[in-house]
CSV table of C-alpha atoms in Angstrom, one decimal:
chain,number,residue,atom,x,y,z
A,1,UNK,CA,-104.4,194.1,27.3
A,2,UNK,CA,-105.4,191.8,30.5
A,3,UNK,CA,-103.0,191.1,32.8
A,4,UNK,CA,-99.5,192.6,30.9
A,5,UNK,CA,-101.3,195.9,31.3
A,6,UNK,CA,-99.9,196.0,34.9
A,7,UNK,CA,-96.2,195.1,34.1
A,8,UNK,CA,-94.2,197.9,34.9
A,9,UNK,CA,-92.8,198.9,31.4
A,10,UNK,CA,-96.5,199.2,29.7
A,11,UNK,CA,-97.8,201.0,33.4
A,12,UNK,CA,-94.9,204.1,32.7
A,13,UNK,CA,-95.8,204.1,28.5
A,14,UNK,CA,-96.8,206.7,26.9
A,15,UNK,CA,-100.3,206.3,24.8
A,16,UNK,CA,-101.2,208.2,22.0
A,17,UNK,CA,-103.4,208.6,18.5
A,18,UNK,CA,-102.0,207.0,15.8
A,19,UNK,CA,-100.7,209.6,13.2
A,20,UNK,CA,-103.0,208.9,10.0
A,21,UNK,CA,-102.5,211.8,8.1
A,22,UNK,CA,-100.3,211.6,4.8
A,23,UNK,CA,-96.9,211.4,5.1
A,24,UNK,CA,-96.1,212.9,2.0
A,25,UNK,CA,-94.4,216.9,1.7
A,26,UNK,CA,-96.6,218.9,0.5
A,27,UNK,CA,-96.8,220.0,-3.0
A,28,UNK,CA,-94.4,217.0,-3.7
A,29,UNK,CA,-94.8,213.0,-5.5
A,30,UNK,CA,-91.9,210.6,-5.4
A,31,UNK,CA,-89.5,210.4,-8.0
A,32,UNK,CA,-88.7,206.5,-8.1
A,33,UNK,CA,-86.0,207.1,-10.5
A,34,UNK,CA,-84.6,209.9,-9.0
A,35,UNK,CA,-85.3,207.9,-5.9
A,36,UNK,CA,-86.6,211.2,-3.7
A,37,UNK,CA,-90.0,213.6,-3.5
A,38,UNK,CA,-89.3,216.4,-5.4
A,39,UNK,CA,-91.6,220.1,-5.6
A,40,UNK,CA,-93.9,219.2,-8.4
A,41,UNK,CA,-94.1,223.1,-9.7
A,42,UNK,CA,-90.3,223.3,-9.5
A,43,UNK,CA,-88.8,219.8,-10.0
A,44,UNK,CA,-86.5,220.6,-7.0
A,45,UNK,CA,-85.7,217.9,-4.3
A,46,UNK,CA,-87.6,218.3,-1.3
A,47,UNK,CA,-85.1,218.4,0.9
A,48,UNK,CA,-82.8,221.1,-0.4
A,49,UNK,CA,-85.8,223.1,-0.6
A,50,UNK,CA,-85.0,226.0,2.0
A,51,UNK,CA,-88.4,226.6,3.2
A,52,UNK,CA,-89.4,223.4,4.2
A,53,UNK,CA,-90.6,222.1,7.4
A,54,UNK,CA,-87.3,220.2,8.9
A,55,UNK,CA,-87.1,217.0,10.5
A,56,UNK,CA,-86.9,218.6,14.4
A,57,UNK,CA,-86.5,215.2,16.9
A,58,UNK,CA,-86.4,211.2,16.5
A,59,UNK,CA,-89.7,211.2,18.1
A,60,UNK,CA,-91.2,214.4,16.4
A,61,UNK,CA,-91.2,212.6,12.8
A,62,UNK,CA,-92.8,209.5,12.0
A,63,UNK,CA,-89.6,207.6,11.4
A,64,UNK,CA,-88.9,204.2,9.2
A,65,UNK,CA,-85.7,203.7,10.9
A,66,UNK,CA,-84.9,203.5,15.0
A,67,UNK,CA,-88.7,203.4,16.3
A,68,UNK,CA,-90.4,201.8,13.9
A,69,UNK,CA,-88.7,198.8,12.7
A,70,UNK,CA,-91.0,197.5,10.6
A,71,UNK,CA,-92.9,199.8,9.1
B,1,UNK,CA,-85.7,202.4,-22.4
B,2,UNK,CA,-82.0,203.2,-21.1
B,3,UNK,CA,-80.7,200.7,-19.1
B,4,UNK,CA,-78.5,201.9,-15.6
B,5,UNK,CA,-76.4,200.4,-13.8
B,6,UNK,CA,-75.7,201.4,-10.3
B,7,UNK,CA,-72.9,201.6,-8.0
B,8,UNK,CA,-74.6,202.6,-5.0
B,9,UNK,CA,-77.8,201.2,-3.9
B,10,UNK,CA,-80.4,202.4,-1.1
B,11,UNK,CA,-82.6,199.8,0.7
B,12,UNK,CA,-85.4,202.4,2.3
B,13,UNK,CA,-89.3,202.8,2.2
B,14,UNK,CA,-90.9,205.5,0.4
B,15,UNK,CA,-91.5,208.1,3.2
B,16,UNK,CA,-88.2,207.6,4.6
B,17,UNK,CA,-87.0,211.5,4.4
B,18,UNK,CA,-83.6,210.0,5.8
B,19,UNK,CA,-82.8,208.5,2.2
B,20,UNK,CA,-83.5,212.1,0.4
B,21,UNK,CA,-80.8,213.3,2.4
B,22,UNK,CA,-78.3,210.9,0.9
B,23,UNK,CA,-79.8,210.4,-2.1
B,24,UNK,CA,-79.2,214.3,-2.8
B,25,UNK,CA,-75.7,214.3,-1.6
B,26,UNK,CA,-75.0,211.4,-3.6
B,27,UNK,CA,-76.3,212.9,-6.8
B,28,UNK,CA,-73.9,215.9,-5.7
B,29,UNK,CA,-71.0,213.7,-5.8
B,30,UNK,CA,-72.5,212.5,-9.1
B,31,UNK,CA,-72.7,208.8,-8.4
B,32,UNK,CA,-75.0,206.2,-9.9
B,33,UNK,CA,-76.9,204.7,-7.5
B,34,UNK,CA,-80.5,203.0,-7.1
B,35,UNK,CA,-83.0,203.6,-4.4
B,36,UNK,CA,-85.5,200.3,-3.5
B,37,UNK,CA,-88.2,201.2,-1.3
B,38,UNK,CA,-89.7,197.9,0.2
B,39,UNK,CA,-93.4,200.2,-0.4
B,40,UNK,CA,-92.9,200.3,-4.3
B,41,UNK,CA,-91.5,196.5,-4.9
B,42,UNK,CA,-95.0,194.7,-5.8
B,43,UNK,CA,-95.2,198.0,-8.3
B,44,UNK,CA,-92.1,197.0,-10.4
B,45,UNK,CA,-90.7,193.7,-11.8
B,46,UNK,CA,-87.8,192.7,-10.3
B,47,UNK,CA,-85.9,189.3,-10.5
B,48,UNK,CA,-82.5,188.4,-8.3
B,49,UNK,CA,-80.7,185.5,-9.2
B,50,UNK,CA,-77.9,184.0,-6.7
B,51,UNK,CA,-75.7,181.9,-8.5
B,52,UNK,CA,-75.3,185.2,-11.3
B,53,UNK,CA,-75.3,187.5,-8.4
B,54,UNK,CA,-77.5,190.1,-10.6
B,55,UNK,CA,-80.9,191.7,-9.9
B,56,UNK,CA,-82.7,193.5,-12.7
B,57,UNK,CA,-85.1,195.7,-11.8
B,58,UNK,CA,-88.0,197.2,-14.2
B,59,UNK,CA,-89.6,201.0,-13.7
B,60,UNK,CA,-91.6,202.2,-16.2
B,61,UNK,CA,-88.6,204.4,-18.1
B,62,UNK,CA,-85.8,202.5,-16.7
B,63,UNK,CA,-84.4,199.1,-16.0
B,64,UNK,CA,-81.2,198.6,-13.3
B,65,UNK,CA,-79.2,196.1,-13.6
B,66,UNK,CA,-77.3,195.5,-10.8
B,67,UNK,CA,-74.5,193.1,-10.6
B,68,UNK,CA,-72.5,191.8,-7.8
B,69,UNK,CA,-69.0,193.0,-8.9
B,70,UNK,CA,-70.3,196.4,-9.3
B,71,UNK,CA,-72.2,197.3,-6.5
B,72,UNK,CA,-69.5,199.4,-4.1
B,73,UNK,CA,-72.2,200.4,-1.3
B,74,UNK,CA,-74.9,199.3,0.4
B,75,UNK,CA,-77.2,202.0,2.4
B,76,UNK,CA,-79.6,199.3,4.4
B,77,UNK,CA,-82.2,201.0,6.0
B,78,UNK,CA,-84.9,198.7,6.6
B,79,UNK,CA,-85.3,196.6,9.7
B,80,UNK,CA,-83.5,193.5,10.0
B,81,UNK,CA,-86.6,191.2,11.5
B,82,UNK,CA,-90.3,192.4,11.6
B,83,UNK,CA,-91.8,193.3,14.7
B,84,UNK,CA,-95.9,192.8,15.3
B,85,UNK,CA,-97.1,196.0,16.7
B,86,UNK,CA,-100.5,195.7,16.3
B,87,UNK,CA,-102.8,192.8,18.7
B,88,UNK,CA,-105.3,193.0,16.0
B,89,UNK,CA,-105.0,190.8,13.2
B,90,UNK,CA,-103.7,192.0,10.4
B,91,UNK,CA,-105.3,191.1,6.5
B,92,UNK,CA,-103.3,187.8,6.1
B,93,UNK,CA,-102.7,189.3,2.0
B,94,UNK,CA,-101.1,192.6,3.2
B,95,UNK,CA,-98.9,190.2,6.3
B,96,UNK,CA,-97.6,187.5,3.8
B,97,UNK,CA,-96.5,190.8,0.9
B,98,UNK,CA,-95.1,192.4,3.7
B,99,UNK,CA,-92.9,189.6,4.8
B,100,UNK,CA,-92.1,188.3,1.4
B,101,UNK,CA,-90.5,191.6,0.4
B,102,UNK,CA,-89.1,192.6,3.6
B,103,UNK,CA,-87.2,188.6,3.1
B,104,UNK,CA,-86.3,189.8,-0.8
B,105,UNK,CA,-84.7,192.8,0.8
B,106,UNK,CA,-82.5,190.9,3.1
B,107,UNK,CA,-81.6,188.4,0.5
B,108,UNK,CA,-79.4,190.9,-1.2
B,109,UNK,CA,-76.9,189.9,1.0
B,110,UNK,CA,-75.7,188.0,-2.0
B,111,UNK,CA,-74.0,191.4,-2.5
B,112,UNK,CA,-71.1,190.0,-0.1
B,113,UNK,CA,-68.7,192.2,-2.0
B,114,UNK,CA,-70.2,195.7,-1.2
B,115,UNK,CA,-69.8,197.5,1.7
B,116,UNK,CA,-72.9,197.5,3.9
B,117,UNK,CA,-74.2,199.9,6.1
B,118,UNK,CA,-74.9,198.6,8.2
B,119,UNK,CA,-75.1,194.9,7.2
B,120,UNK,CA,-78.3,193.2,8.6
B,121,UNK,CA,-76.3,190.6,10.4
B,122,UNK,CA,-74.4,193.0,12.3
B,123,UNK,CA,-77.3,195.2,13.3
B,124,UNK,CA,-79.1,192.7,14.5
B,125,UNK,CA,-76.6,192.0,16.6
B,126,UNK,CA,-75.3,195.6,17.7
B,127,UNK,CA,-79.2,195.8,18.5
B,128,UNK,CA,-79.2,193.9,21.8
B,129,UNK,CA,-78.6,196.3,24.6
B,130,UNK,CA,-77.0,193.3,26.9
B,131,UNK,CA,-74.5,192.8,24.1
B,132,UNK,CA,-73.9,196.5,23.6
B,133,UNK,CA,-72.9,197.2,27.2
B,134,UNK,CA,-70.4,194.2,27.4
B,135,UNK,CA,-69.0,195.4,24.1
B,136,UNK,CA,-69.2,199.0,25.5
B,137,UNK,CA,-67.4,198.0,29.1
B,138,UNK,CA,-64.4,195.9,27.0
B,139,UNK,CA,-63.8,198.6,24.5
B,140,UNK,CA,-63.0,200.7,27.9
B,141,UNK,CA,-66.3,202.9,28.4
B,142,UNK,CA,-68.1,203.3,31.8
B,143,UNK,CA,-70.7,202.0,31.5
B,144,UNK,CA,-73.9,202.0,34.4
B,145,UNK,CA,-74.5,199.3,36.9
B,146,UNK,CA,-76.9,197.4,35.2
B,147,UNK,CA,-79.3,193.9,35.6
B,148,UNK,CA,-81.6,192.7,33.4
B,149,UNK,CA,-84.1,190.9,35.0
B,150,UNK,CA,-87.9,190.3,36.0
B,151,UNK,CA,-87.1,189.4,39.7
B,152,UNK,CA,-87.2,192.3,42.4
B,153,UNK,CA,-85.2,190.4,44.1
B,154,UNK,CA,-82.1,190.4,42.1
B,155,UNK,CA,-82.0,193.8,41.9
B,156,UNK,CA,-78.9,194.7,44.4
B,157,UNK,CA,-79.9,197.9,46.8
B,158,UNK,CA,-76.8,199.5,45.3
B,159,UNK,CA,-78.1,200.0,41.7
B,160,UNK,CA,-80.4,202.1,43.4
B,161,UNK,CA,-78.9,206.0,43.8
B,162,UNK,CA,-81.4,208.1,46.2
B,163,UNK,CA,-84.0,205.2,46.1
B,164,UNK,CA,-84.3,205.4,42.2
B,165,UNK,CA,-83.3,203.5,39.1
B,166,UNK,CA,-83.6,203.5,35.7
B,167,UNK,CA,-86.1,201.1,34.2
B,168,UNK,CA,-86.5,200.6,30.2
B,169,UNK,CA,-87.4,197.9,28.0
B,170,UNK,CA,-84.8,195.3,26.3
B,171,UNK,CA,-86.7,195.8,23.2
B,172,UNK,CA,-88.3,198.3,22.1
B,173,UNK,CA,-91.7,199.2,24.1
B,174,UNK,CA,-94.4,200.0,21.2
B,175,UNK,CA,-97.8,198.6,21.0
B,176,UNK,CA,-100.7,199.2,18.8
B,177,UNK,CA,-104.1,198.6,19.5
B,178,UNK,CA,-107.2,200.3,17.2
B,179,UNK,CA,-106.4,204.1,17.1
B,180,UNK,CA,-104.1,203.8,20.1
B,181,UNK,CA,-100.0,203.4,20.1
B,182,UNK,CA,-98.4,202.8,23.3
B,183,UNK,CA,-94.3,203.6,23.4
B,184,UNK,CA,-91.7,203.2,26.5
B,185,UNK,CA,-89.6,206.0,26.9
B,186,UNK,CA,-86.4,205.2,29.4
B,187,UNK,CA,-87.9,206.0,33.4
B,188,UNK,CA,-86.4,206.9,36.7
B,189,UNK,CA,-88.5,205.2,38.8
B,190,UNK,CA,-88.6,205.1,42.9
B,191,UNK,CA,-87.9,201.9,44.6
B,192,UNK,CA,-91.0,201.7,46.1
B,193,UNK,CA,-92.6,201.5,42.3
B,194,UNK,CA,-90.5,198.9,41.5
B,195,UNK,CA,-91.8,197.1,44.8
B,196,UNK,CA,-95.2,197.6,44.0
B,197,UNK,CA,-95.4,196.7,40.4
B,198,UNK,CA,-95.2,193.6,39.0
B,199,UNK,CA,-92.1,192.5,36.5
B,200,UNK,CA,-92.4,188.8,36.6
B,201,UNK,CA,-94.4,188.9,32.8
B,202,UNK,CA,-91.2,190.2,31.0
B,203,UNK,CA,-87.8,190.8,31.6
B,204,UNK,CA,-86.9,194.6,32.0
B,205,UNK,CA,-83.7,196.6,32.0
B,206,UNK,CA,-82.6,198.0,35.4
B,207,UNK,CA,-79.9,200.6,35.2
B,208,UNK,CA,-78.0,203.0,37.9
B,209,UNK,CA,-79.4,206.4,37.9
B,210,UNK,CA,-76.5,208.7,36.2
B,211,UNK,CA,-76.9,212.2,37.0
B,212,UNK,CA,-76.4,215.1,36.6
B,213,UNK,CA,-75.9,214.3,33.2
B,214,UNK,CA,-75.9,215.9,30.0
B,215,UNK,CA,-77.0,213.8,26.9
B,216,UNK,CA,-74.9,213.5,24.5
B,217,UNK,CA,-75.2,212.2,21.1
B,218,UNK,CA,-72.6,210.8,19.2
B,219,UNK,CA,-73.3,209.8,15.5
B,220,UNK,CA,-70.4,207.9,13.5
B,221,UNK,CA,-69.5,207.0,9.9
B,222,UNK,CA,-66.6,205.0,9.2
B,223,UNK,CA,-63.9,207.1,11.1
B,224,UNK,CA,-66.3,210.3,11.4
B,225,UNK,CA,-67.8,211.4,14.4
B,226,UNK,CA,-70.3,214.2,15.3
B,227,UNK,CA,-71.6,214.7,18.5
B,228,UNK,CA,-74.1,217.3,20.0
B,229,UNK,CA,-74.4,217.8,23.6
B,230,UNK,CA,-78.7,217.8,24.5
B,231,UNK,CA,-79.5,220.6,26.2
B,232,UNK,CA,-82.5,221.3,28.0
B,233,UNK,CA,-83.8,225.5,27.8
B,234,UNK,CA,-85.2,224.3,31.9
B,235,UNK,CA,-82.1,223.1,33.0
B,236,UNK,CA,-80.5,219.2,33.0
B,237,UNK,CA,-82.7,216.8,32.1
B,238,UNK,CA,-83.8,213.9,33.8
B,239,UNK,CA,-84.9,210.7,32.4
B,240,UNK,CA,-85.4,210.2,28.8
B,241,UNK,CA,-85.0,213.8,26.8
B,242,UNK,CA,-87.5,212.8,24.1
B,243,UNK,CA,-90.3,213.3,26.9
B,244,UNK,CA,-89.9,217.0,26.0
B,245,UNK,CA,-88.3,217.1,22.8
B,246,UNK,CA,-89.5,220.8,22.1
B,247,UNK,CA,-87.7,221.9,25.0
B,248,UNK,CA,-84.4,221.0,24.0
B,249,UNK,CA,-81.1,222.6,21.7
B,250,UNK,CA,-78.6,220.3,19.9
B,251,UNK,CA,-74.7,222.2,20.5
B,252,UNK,CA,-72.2,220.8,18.6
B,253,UNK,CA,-69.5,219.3,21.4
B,254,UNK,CA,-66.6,218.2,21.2
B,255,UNK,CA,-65.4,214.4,22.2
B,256,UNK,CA,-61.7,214.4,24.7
B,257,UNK,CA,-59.8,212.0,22.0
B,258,UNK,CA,-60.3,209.1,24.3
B,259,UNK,CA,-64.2,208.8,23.8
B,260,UNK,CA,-63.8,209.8,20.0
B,261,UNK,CA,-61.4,206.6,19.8
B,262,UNK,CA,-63.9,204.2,21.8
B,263,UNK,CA,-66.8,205.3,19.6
B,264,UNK,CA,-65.3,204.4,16.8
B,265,UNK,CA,-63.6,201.4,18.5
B,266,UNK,CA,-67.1,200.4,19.4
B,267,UNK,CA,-68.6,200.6,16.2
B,268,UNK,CA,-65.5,198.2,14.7
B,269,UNK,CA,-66.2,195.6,17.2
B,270,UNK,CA,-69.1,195.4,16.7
B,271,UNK,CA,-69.1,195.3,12.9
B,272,UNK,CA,-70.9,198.9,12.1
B,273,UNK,CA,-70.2,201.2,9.7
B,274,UNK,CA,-72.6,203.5,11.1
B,275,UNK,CA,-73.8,204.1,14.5
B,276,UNK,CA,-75.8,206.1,16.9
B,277,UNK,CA,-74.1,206.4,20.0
B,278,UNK,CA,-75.8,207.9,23.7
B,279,UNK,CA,-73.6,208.8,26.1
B,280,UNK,CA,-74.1,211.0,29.4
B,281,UNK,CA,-72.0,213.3,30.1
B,282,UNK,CA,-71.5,213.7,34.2
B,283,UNK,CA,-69.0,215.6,36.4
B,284,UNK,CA,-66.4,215.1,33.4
B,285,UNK,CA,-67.0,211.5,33.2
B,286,UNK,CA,-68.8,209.7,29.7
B,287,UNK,CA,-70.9,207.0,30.3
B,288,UNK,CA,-72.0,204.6,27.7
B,289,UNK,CA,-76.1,204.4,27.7
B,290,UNK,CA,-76.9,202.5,24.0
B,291,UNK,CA,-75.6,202.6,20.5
B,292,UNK,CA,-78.2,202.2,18.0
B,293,UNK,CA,-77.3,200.9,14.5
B,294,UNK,CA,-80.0,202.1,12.6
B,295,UNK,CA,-80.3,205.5,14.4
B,296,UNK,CA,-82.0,208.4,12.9
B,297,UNK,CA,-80.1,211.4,12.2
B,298,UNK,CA,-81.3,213.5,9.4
B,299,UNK,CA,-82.6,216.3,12.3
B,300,UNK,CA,-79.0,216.8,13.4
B,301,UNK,CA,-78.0,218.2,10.0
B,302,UNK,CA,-80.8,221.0,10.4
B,303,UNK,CA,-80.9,221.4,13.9
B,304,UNK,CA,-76.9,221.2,14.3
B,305,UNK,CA,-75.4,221.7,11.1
B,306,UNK,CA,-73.8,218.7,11.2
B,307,UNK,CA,-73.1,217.0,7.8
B,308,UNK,CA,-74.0,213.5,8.5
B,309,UNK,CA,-75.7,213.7,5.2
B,310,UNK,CA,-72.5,214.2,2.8
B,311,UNK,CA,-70.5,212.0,5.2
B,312,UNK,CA,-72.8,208.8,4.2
B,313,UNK,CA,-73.0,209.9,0.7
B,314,UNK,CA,-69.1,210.2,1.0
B,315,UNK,CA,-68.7,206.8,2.7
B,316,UNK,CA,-71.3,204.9,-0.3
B,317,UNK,CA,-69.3,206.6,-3.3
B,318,UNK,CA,-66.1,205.7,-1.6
B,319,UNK,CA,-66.3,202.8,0.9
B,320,UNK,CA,-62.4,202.7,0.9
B,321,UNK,CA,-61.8,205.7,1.9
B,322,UNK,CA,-63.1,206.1,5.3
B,323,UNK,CA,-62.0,203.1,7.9
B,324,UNK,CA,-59.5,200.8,8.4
């Protein structure tokens, strides 16, 4: 990155891998008309699925929103 | 092939879990409504035409027709200008789609009838953290000492609080290169670092150091406000808490009726509907850090029980109901 490696706000960053796995739930597709991934054995939404893994953080999900304008 | 026609509509992406939340509360309210994700649009056939103020879209099964005078609510949840993460160079077909759509996306603004949130003019805006804090300061908030600059100079020795200051970017810090992404959290940094390194490439936020603090995080909807406090399981937390996001609790905390007022105050200035608001929290006093307009918040519903979901879903099937 040359010289703008050294300014101070890219010396104090954090770097990390890329995430490159699939972002799709498990056991899911996307529903354009329903506009939402639903369980593909049960036909439920995703997210009112009771066992599913739950956003946690900002940072802990890959987001479309604050962090990754965008994307 | 039945043909809808929605009242609601949801500008997202495809793997934007956010949406599902709101898209599932809305179908509990039983509204019509349309999700585009900017991934799918070179999949379906869509046409928008101004002067009729009508876009039809095509799915296999379905075809929307939306029309100006119909569309109540507008959930906006794509960015409002397209950053360049990555220094390599991108496959000019993929650039010139991505732009192109992101442009078709925006240009619903043609739906100047509908209640936005947040309209893209007004988040870009909100965005700028300069901006913010002036709007913060007038509405009545404290607000931290604060220069933005890339001159050591400038910096006066009384933003610094036992030799340290808070340094963070005006935009956001994220860079890509190969495998590699590079992100700026918010630093406390000694004042000998800031003598030592250099700052003249790029202006940088300096802000006084506010602690003890405790994070809190204020999400509003119209005139609905949740806030959790951010606590740490080691103790206050220094810096930037998503550093050690796995070490922290969300408590539901509530606002004195003078911050609840200036959060939503805030928002009304600065032409949000919704907004995600930090604040710290020290020796009984609430400091205004940021507001961010296009603020994630689906982890708070889990992690807090807060309803943020239903509130949105409520605010798109009934803009009128919900602020001034």
């Amino acid at each position: 990155m040359g010289s703008n490696s050294k300014h101070i706000l890219l010396k104090h960053a954090t770097t990390y891998e890329q995430f490159t796995g699939s972002l799709a739930p498990p056991g899911c597709h996307y529903d354009p008309h329903i506009g939402a991934w639903v369980v593909s054995k049960t036909g439920e939404l995703f997210v009112e699925t009771p066992d599913r893994e739950k956003p946690r953080t900002k940072k802990a999900d890959i987001e479309t929103g604050e962090d990754q304008k965008a994307e | 092939m039945s043909t809808i026609r929605p009242s609601v509509l949801i500008l997202g992406s495809q793997y934007d879990l956010t949406c599902d939340y709101v898209v599932a509360r809305l179908r509990q309210l039983g509204c019509c409504y349309m999700r585009i994700n900017s991934d799918e649009l070179s999949h379906v056939a869509t046409a928008l035409n101004p002067a009729n103020g009508t876009l039809t879209v095509h799915r296999t099964d379905h075809v929307y027709s939306v029309d100006a005078c119909e569309v109540k609510s507008i959930l906006y949840r794509r960015p409002v200008f397209l950053r360049d993460y990555t220094s390599s160079v991108e496959q000019s077909f993929e650039h010139f789609q991505r732009h192109q759509w992101a442009a078709f996306l925006r240009n619903l603004m043609i739906f100047d009838s509908s209640v936005w949130v947040n309209h893209p003019t007004a988040t870009y805006f909100a965005e700028h953290k300069a901006v913010q804090l002036r709007v913060a300061q007038k509405i009545g908030f404290s607000i931290p000492a604060t220069l933005v600059t890339n001159e050591k100079s400038f910096i006066p020795p009384g933003l610094y609080r036992n030799e340290e200051v808070v340094v963070k970017g005006l935009d956001t810090v994220m860079l890509r290169q190969g495998s590699k992404e590079t992100f700026g959290f918010t630093q406390i940094l000694h004042r000998q670092q800031i003598i030592k390194e250099p700052i003249r490439a790029a202006p940088a936020i300096f802000q006084q150091v506010v602690m003890p603090k405790t994070d809190i995080r204020v999400t509003v909807i119209g005139k609905d406000v949740f806030s959790v406090a951010i606590v740490s399981n080691e103790g206050l937390i220094r810096g930037d808490w998503r550093i050690d996001k796995t070490n922290v609790r969300f408590v539901p905390h509530e606002l004195p009726a003078d911050i609840l007022s200036k959060c939503i105050a805030l928002l009304k200035d600065l032409g949000l509907v919704y907004g995600a608001i930090d604040l710290g929290l020290t020796e009984g006093e609430y400091f205004f850090f940021e507001v961010n307009p296009t603020g994630e918040w689906a982890w708070l519903v889990d992690a807090a029980g807060l309803p943020i979901d239903a509130s949105i879903a409520e605010y798109l099937a009934n803009p009128g109901t919900n602020h001034d």
